[in-house]
């Protein structure tokens, strides 16, 4: 397997804790340095493979499925109290939260990966490389079918939460708006927070949001679980 296709799974100290999915091209060491791991108690943390965003749409899809399959294997019939995802990592967190009907905490996400590759300024180089290979938006739409956050929002726990940047230059406004519309069909509007920040700012604020949401979880048990006490106990 090419190195770009490899992911890293970091084992936490709490088998009943949260599962994290980091942003694209973000190492665990970097996540610790910037405080993205906001809960003291967590089960697993995933570094995404570089190829999860690629000029080859089939490779993108295969990378997403590979990490999801590993997380399912690790979770078994004991899903965590919450799946936490940042940016590209929120795609995988949303797919898994939808699969299990679990709570999701999503930071700086969008509705669809194919449209992000075609519309996000952060993906301009990827789109150019894809077009140089003769790939078009329709190829990414076909390969990533069923792997978009918007496809799974109707299955997540209604107590899930989202943080979206009002000034996020990496996630176009139409992609943010579509995510908000999809999310608020499932969760209370108050659970979708629009931060007066950009993409990186939303993630920088996320440790504080995680602790705030963990305290709130003490009073709102997950729809499919009684394990919200794990979140509350995991606050710093």
PDB file of C-alpha atoms in Angstrom:
ATOM      1  CA  UNK A   1       0.000   0.000   0.000  1.00  0.00           C
ATOM      2  CA  UNK A   2       1.278   3.433  -0.920  1.00  0.00           C
ATOM      3  CA  UNK A   3       2.206   5.571   2.060  1.00  0.00           C
ATOM      4  CA  UNK A   4      -0.377   8.179   1.043  1.00  0.00           C
ATOM      5  CA  UNK A   5      -3.091   5.555   1.505  1.00  0.00           C
ATOM      6  CA  UNK A   6      -2.081   4.698   5.051  1.00  0.00           C
ATOM      7  CA  UNK A   7      -3.825   6.061   8.129  1.00  0.00           C
ATOM      8  CA  UNK A   8      -2.786   6.056  11.755  1.00  0.00           C
ATOM      9  CA  UNK A   9      -4.931   4.916  14.667  1.00  0.00           C
ATOM     10  CA  UNK A  10      -3.899   6.250  18.090  1.00  0.00           C
ATOM     11  CA  UNK A  11      -5.199   4.377  21.113  1.00  0.00           C
ATOM     12  CA  UNK A  12      -6.537   6.412  24.024  1.00  0.00           C
ATOM     13  CA  UNK A  13      -6.867   5.385  27.657  1.00  0.00           C
ATOM     14  CA  UNK A  14     -10.656   5.087  27.882  1.00  0.00           C
ATOM     15  CA  UNK A  15     -12.374   2.183  26.076  1.00  0.00           C
ATOM     16  CA  UNK A  16     -15.701   3.964  26.646  1.00  0.00           C
ATOM     17  CA  UNK A  17     -14.534   7.354  25.403  1.00  0.00           C
ATOM     18  CA  UNK A  18     -14.968   9.411  22.242  1.00  0.00           C
ATOM     19  CA  UNK A  19     -13.462   8.665  18.830  1.00  0.00           C
ATOM     20  CA  UNK A  20     -11.703  11.553  17.041  1.00  0.00           C
ATOM     21  CA  UNK A  21     -11.047  12.130  13.333  1.00  0.00           C
ATOM     22  CA  UNK A  22      -8.438  14.793  12.661  1.00  0.00           C
ATOM     23  CA  UNK A  23      -8.341  17.254   9.753  1.00  0.00           C
ATOM     24  CA  UNK A  24      -6.595  16.323   6.514  1.00  0.00           C
ATOM     25  CA  UNK A  25      -2.787  16.514   6.771  1.00  0.00           C
ATOM     26  CA  UNK A  26      -2.921  16.926  10.554  1.00  0.00           C
ATOM     27  CA  UNK A  27      -0.813  14.693  12.760  1.00  0.00           C
ATOM     28  CA  UNK A  28      -1.729  13.580  16.239  1.00  0.00           C
ATOM     29  CA  UNK A  29       1.248  15.534  17.605  1.00  0.00           C
ATOM     30  CA  UNK A  30      -0.042  18.683  15.912  1.00  0.00           C
ATOM     31  CA  UNK A  31      -3.544  18.043  17.234  1.00  0.00           C
ATOM     32  CA  UNK A  32      -2.171  17.806  20.769  1.00  0.00           C
ATOM     33  CA  UNK A  33      -0.100  20.929  20.290  1.00  0.00           C
ATOM     34  CA  UNK A  34      -3.142  22.956  19.245  1.00  0.00           C
ATOM     35  CA  UNK A  35      -5.479  21.349  21.768  1.00  0.00           C
ATOM     36  CA  UNK A  36      -7.905  19.699  19.351  1.00  0.00           C
ATOM     37  CA  UNK A  37      -8.298  16.718  21.673  1.00  0.00           C
ATOM     38  CA  UNK A  38     -10.600  18.566  24.026  1.00  0.00           C
ATOM     39  CA  UNK A  39     -11.768  15.625  26.136  1.00  0.00           C
ATOM     40  CA  UNK A  40      -9.513  14.051  28.702  1.00  0.00           C
ATOM     41  CA  UNK A  41     -11.058  10.624  28.171  1.00  0.00           C
ATOM     42  CA  UNK A  42     -11.147   9.212  24.637  1.00  0.00           C
ATOM     43  CA  UNK A  43     -10.916   5.820  22.956  1.00  0.00           C
ATOM     44  CA  UNK A  44      -9.314   6.388  19.548  1.00  0.00           C
ATOM     45  CA  UNK A  45      -7.951   9.171  17.383  1.00  0.00           C
ATOM     46  CA  UNK A  46      -7.435   8.809  13.633  1.00  0.00           C
ATOM     47  CA  UNK A  47      -4.907  10.555  11.422  1.00  0.00           C
ATOM     48  CA  UNK A  48      -6.406  10.496   7.931  1.00  0.00           C
ATOM     49  CA  UNK A  49      -4.532   9.115   4.928  1.00  0.00           C
ATOM     50  CA  UNK A  50      -3.275  11.836   2.602  1.00  0.00           C
ATOM     51  CA  UNK A  51      -5.162  10.189  -0.264  1.00  0.00           C
ATOM     52  CA  UNK A  52      -8.519  10.898   1.373  1.00  0.00           C
ATOM     53  CA  UNK A  53      -8.343  14.053  -0.781  1.00  0.00           C
ATOM     54  CA  UNK A  54      -6.922  13.056  -4.150  1.00  0.00           C
ATOM     55  CA  UNK A  55      -7.196  13.852  -7.872  1.00  0.00           C
ATOM     56  CA  UNK A  56      -8.326  10.233  -8.259  1.00  0.00           C
ATOM     57  CA  UNK A  57     -11.975  10.009  -7.118  1.00  0.00           C
ATOM     58  CA  UNK A  58     -11.863   6.249  -6.630  1.00  0.00           C
ATOM     59  CA  UNK A  59      -8.839   6.618  -4.405  1.00  0.00           C
ATOM     60  CA  UNK A  60     -10.662   9.235  -2.307  1.00  0.00           C
ATOM     61  CA  UNK A  61     -13.593   6.877  -1.840  1.00  0.00           C
ATOM     62  CA  UNK A  62     -11.381   3.883  -1.040  1.00  0.00           C
ATOM     63  CA  UNK A  63      -9.499   5.888   1.603  1.00  0.00           C
ATOM     64  CA  UNK A  64     -12.710   6.970   3.313  1.00  0.00           C
ATOM     65  CA  UNK A  65     -14.061   3.425   3.313  1.00  0.00           C
ATOM     66  CA  UNK A  66     -10.804   2.022   4.676  1.00  0.00           C
ATOM     67  CA  UNK A  67     -10.800   4.266   7.729  1.00  0.00           C
ATOM     68  CA  UNK A  68     -14.538   3.817   8.311  1.00  0.00           C
ATOM     69  CA  UNK A  69     -14.135   0.044   8.141  1.00  0.00           C
ATOM     70  CA  UNK A  70     -11.340   0.151  10.703  1.00  0.00           C
ATOM     71  CA  UNK A  71     -13.400   2.330  13.055  1.00  0.00           C
ATOM     72  CA  UNK A  72     -16.345  -0.066  12.710  1.00  0.00           C
ATOM     73  CA  UNK A  73     -14.042  -2.985  13.463  1.00  0.00           C
ATOM     74  CA  UNK A  74     -12.703  -1.194  16.541  1.00  0.00           C
ATOM     75  CA  UNK A  75     -16.169  -0.129  17.714  1.00  0.00           C
ATOM     76  CA  UNK A  76     -17.931  -3.442  17.177  1.00  0.00           C
ATOM     77  CA  UNK A  77     -21.262  -3.387  18.974  1.00  0.00           C
ATOM     78  CA  UNK A  78     -20.015  -0.759  21.457  1.00  0.00           C
ATOM     79  CA  UNK A  79     -19.994   2.568  19.623  1.00  0.00           C
ATOM     80  CA  UNK A  80     -18.514   5.518  21.508  1.00  0.00           C
ATOM     81  CA  UNK A  81     -20.689   8.132  23.209  1.00  0.00           C
ATOM     82  CA  UNK A  82     -19.667  10.590  20.498  1.00  0.00           C
ATOM     83  CA  UNK A  83     -17.817  10.725  17.190  1.00  0.00           C
ATOM     84  CA  UNK A  84     -15.835  13.970  16.850  1.00  0.00           C
ATOM     85  CA  UNK A  85     -14.618  15.228  13.471  1.00  0.00           C
ATOM     86  CA  UNK A  86     -12.736  18.281  12.270  1.00  0.00           C
ATOM     87  CA  UNK A  87     -12.929  19.564   8.687  1.00  0.00           C
ATOM     88  CA  UNK A  88     -12.343  16.530   6.408  1.00  0.00           C
ATOM     89  CA  UNK A  89     -12.390  14.349   9.511  1.00  0.00           C
ATOM     90  CA  UNK A  90     -15.991  15.353  10.094  1.00  0.00           C
ATOM     91  CA  UNK A  91     -16.951  13.425   6.957  1.00  0.00           C
ATOM     92  CA  UNK A  92     -15.880  10.134   8.520  1.00  0.00           C
ATOM     93  CA  UNK A  93     -17.298  11.068  11.917  1.00  0.00           C
ATOM     94  CA  UNK A  94     -20.670  11.814  10.312  1.00  0.00           C
ATOM     95  CA  UNK A  95     -20.750   8.547   8.362  1.00  0.00           C
ATOM     96  CA  UNK A  96     -20.062   6.581  11.537  1.00  0.00           C
ATOM     97  CA  UNK A  97     -22.461   8.558  13.712  1.00  0.00           C
ATOM     98  CA  UNK A  98     -25.146   7.907  11.102  1.00  0.00           C
ATOM     99  CA  UNK A  99     -24.303   4.224  10.904  1.00  0.00           C
ATOM    100  CA  UNK A 100     -24.676   3.782  14.664  1.00  0.00           C
ATOM    101  CA  UNK A 101     -27.306   6.446  15.338  1.00  0.00           C
ATOM    102  CA  UNK A 102     -24.735   8.037  17.645  1.00  0.00           C
ATOM    103  CA  UNK A 103     -23.981  11.534  18.778  1.00  0.00           C
ATOM    104  CA  UNK A 104     -21.824  13.630  16.448  1.00  0.00           C
ATOM    105  CA  UNK A 105     -19.748  16.723  17.131  1.00  0.00           C
ATOM    106  CA  UNK A 106     -18.822  18.261  13.805  1.00  0.00           C
ATOM    107  CA  UNK A 107     -16.405  21.162  13.397  1.00  0.00           C
ATOM    108  CA  UNK A 108     -15.882  23.181  10.184  1.00  0.00           C
ATOM    109  CA  UNK A 109     -17.670  20.687   7.942  1.00  0.00           C
ATOM    110  CA  UNK A 110     -19.461  20.857   4.604  1.00  0.00           C
ATOM    111  CA  UNK A 111     -22.307  18.932   3.009  1.00  0.00           C
ATOM    112  CA  UNK A 112     -20.599  17.150   0.071  1.00  0.00           C
ATOM    113  CA  UNK A 113     -17.030  16.133  -0.693  1.00  0.00           C
ATOM    114  CA  UNK A 114     -17.363  16.170  -4.481  1.00  0.00           C
ATOM    115  CA  UNK A 115     -18.591  19.764  -4.529  1.00  0.00           C
ATOM    116  CA  UNK A 116     -15.920  20.794  -2.031  1.00  0.00           C
ATOM    117  CA  UNK A 117     -13.201  19.542  -4.372  1.00  0.00           C
ATOM    118  CA  UNK A 118     -14.747  21.558  -7.176  1.00  0.00           C
ATOM    119  CA  UNK A 119     -15.605  24.706  -5.203  1.00  0.00           C
ATOM    120  CA  UNK A 120     -13.275  25.102  -2.225  1.00  0.00           C
ATOM    121  CA  UNK A 121     -10.239  27.380  -2.622  1.00  0.00           C
ATOM    122  CA  UNK A 122      -8.362  24.896  -0.440  1.00  0.00           C
ATOM    123  CA  UNK A 123      -8.831  22.193  -3.093  1.00  0.00           C
ATOM    124  CA  UNK A 124      -7.843  24.194  -6.190  1.00  0.00           C
ATOM    125  CA  UNK A 125      -4.663  22.199  -6.731  1.00  0.00           C
ATOM    126  CA  UNK A 126      -6.547  18.916  -6.362  1.00  0.00           C
ATOM    127  CA  UNK A 127      -9.168  19.995  -8.882  1.00  0.00           C
ATOM    128  CA  UNK A 128      -6.501  21.141 -11.353  1.00  0.00           C
ATOM    129  CA  UNK A 129      -4.680  17.819 -11.041  1.00  0.00           C
ATOM    130  CA  UNK A 130      -7.951  15.925 -11.494  1.00  0.00           C
ATOM    131  CA  UNK A 131      -8.847  17.874 -14.614  1.00  0.00           C
ATOM    132  CA  UNK A 132      -5.353  17.244 -15.982  1.00  0.00           C
ATOM    133  CA  UNK A 133      -6.158  13.535 -15.667  1.00  0.00           C
ATOM    134  CA  UNK A 134      -9.407  14.003 -17.540  1.00  0.00           C
ATOM    135  CA  UNK A 135     -11.571  13.771 -14.417  1.00  0.00           C
ATOM    136  CA  UNK A 136     -14.724  15.860 -13.997  1.00  0.00           C
ATOM    137  CA  UNK A 137     -17.113  16.635 -11.169  1.00  0.00           C
ATOM    138  CA  UNK A 138     -19.387  13.803 -12.285  1.00  0.00           C
ATOM    139  CA  UNK A 139     -16.567  11.303 -11.663  1.00  0.00           C
ATOM    140  CA  UNK A 140     -16.212  12.451  -8.061  1.00  0.00           C
ATOM    141  CA  UNK A 141     -19.981  12.484  -7.570  1.00  0.00           C
ATOM    142  CA  UNK A 142     -20.195   8.904  -8.806  1.00  0.00           C
ATOM    143  CA  UNK A 143     -17.239   7.619  -6.742  1.00  0.00           C
ATOM    144  CA  UNK A 144     -18.284   9.366  -3.524  1.00  0.00           C
ATOM    145  CA  UNK A 145     -21.965   8.499  -3.692  1.00  0.00           C
ATOM    146  CA  UNK A 146     -23.179   7.618  -0.194  1.00  0.00           C
ATOM    147  CA  UNK A 147     -20.040   9.040   1.437  1.00  0.00           C
ATOM    148  CA  UNK A 148     -21.173  12.620   1.945  1.00  0.00           C
ATOM    149  CA  UNK A 149     -22.189  14.023   5.361  1.00  0.00           C
ATOM    150  CA  UNK A 150     -25.504  15.135   3.905  1.00  0.00           C
ATOM    151  CA  UNK A 151     -26.314  11.476   3.157  1.00  0.00           C
ATOM    152  CA  UNK A 152     -26.160  10.511   6.836  1.00  0.00           C
ATOM    153  CA  UNK A 153     -27.474  13.478   8.801  1.00  0.00           C
ATOM    154  CA  UNK A 154     -30.974  12.035   9.080  1.00  0.00           C
ATOM    155  CA  UNK A 155     -29.568   9.063  11.049  1.00  0.00           C
ATOM    156  CA  UNK A 156     -27.382  10.747  13.662  1.00  0.00           C
ATOM    157  CA  UNK A 157     -28.441  11.194  17.277  1.00  0.00           C
ATOM    158  CA  UNK A 158     -30.719  14.266  17.540  1.00  0.00           C
ATOM    159  CA  UNK A 159     -28.501  15.569  20.359  1.00  0.00           C
ATOM    160  CA  UNK A 160     -25.594  15.994  17.934  1.00  0.00           C
ATOM    161  CA  UNK A 161     -23.884  19.367  17.587  1.00  0.00           C
ATOM    162  CA  UNK A 162     -22.198  21.408  14.855  1.00  0.00           C
ATOM    163  CA  UNK A 163     -19.829  24.371  14.837  1.00  0.00           C
ATOM    164  CA  UNK A 164     -19.546  26.268  11.554  1.00  0.00           C
ATOM    165  CA  UNK A 165     -17.448  29.334  10.731  1.00  0.00           C
ATOM    166  CA  UNK A 166     -19.267  32.402   9.443  1.00  0.00           C
ATOM    167  CA  UNK A 167     -16.047  33.528   7.736  1.00  0.00           C
ATOM    168  CA  UNK A 168     -14.761  30.125   6.630  1.00  0.00           C
ATOM    169  CA  UNK A 169     -12.904  30.708   3.361  1.00  0.00           C
ATOM    170  CA  UNK A 170     -12.168  27.003   2.900  1.00  0.00           C
ATOM    171  CA  UNK A 171     -15.838  25.942   2.990  1.00  0.00           C
ATOM    172  CA  UNK A 172     -17.893  27.989   0.491  1.00  0.00           C
ATOM    173  CA  UNK A 173     -21.034  29.587   1.883  1.00  0.00           C
ATOM    174  CA  UNK A 174     -23.353  27.394  -0.201  1.00  0.00           C
ATOM    175  CA  UNK A 175     -21.709  24.268   1.208  1.00  0.00           C
ATOM    176  CA  UNK A 176     -22.100  25.602   4.756  1.00  0.00           C
ATOM    177  CA  UNK A 177     -25.717  26.589   4.148  1.00  0.00           C
ATOM    178  CA  UNK A 178     -26.583  23.172   2.745  1.00  0.00           C
ATOM    179  CA  UNK A 179     -25.037  21.478   5.770  1.00  0.00           C
ATOM    180  CA  UNK A 180     -26.976  23.724   8.157  1.00  0.00           C
ATOM    181  CA  UNK A 181     -30.254  22.960   6.359  1.00  0.00           C
ATOM    182  CA  UNK A 182     -29.571  19.233   6.533  1.00  0.00           C
ATOM    183  CA  UNK A 183     -28.451  19.322  10.152  1.00  0.00           C
ATOM    184  CA  UNK A 184     -31.409  21.346  11.396  1.00  0.00           C
ATOM    185  CA  UNK A 185     -33.835  18.841   9.937  1.00  0.00           C
ATOM    186  CA  UNK A 186     -32.451  16.411  12.514  1.00  0.00           C
ATOM    187  CA  UNK A 187     -31.121  18.441  15.454  1.00  0.00           C
ATOM    188  CA  UNK A 188     -32.401  21.564  17.243  1.00  0.00           C
ATOM    189  CA  UNK A 189     -31.285  24.819  15.590  1.00  0.00           C
ATOM    190  CA  UNK A 190     -29.591  25.784  18.867  1.00  0.00           C
ATOM    191  CA  UNK A 191     -27.275  22.789  18.399  1.00  0.00           C
ATOM    192  CA  UNK A 192     -25.843  24.317  15.223  1.00  0.00           C
ATOM    193  CA  UNK A 193     -23.506  27.121  16.239  1.00  0.00           C
ATOM    194  CA  UNK A 194     -22.214  29.663  13.736  1.00  0.00           C
ATOM    195  CA  UNK A 195     -18.949  30.972  15.086  1.00  0.00           C
ATOM    196  CA  UNK A 196     -17.744  34.462  14.025  1.00  0.00           C
ATOM    197  CA  UNK A 197     -14.536  32.784  12.859  1.00  0.00           C
ATOM    198  CA  UNK A 198     -12.796  31.213   9.898  1.00  0.00           C
ATOM    199  CA  UNK A 199     -11.971  27.567   9.259  1.00  0.00           C
ATOM    200  CA  UNK A 200      -8.958  27.371  11.537  1.00  0.00           C
ATOM    201  CA  UNK A 201     -10.627  29.539  14.157  1.00  0.00           C
ATOM    202  CA  UNK A 202     -13.519  27.088  14.518  1.00  0.00           C
ATOM    203  CA  UNK A 203     -11.050  24.298  15.209  1.00  0.00           C
ATOM    204  CA  UNK A 204      -8.989  26.457  17.571  1.00  0.00           C
ATOM    205  CA  UNK A 205     -12.137  27.155  19.602  1.00  0.00           C
ATOM    206  CA  UNK A 206     -13.234  23.520  19.493  1.00  0.00           C
ATOM    207  CA  UNK A 207     -11.599  22.411  22.786  1.00  0.00           C
ATOM    208  CA  UNK A 208     -13.746  24.915  24.641  1.00  0.00           C
ATOM    209  CA  UNK A 209     -16.830  23.852  22.672  1.00  0.00           C
ATOM    210  CA  UNK A 210     -16.108  20.184  23.386  1.00  0.00           C
ATOM    211  CA  UNK A 211     -15.988  20.802  27.116  1.00  0.00           C
ATOM    212  CA  UNK A 212     -19.134  22.914  26.954  1.00  0.00           C
ATOM    213  CA  UNK A 213     -20.986  20.230  24.995  1.00  0.00           C
ATOM    214  CA  UNK A 214     -19.713  17.507  27.327  1.00  0.00           C
ATOM    215  CA  UNK A 215     -21.209  19.346  30.294  1.00  0.00           C
ATOM    216  CA  UNK A 216     -24.506  19.720  28.419  1.00  0.00           C
ATOM    217  CA  UNK A 217     -24.470  15.989  27.590  1.00  0.00           C
ATOM    218  CA  UNK A 218     -24.817  15.262  31.284  1.00  0.00           C
ATOM    219  CA  UNK A 219     -28.422  16.458  31.000  1.00  0.00           C
ATOM    220  CA  UNK A 220     -29.248  15.089  27.522  1.00  0.00           C
ATOM    221  CA  UNK A 221     -28.669  11.317  27.318  1.00  0.00           C
ATOM    222  CA  UNK A 222     -27.886   9.991  23.847  1.00  0.00           C
ATOM    223  CA  UNK A 223     -30.920   8.623  21.992  1.00  0.00           C
ATOM    224  CA  UNK A 224     -29.384   5.165  21.645  1.00  0.00           C
ATOM    225  CA  UNK A 225     -27.231   5.043  24.763  1.00  0.00           C
ATOM    226  CA  UNK A 226     -27.050   5.819  28.447  1.00  0.00           C
ATOM    227  CA  UNK A 227     -23.334   6.575  28.259  1.00  0.00           C
ATOM    228  CA  UNK A 228     -23.485  10.379  28.220  1.00  0.00           C
ATOM    229  CA  UNK A 229     -21.919  10.306  31.702  1.00  0.00           C
ATOM    230  CA  UNK A 230     -18.693   9.303  29.974  1.00  0.00           C
ATOM    231  CA  UNK A 231     -18.639  12.634  28.178  1.00  0.00           C
ATOM    232  CA  UNK A 232     -19.275  14.587  31.318  1.00  0.00           C
ATOM    233  CA  UNK A 233     -16.539  12.689  33.123  1.00  0.00           C
ATOM    234  CA  UNK A 234     -14.180  13.359  30.249  1.00  0.00           C
ATOM    235  CA  UNK A 235     -14.088  17.135  30.631  1.00  0.00           C
ATOM    236  CA  UNK A 236     -11.008  18.843  31.856  1.00  0.00           C
TER     237      UNK A 236
END
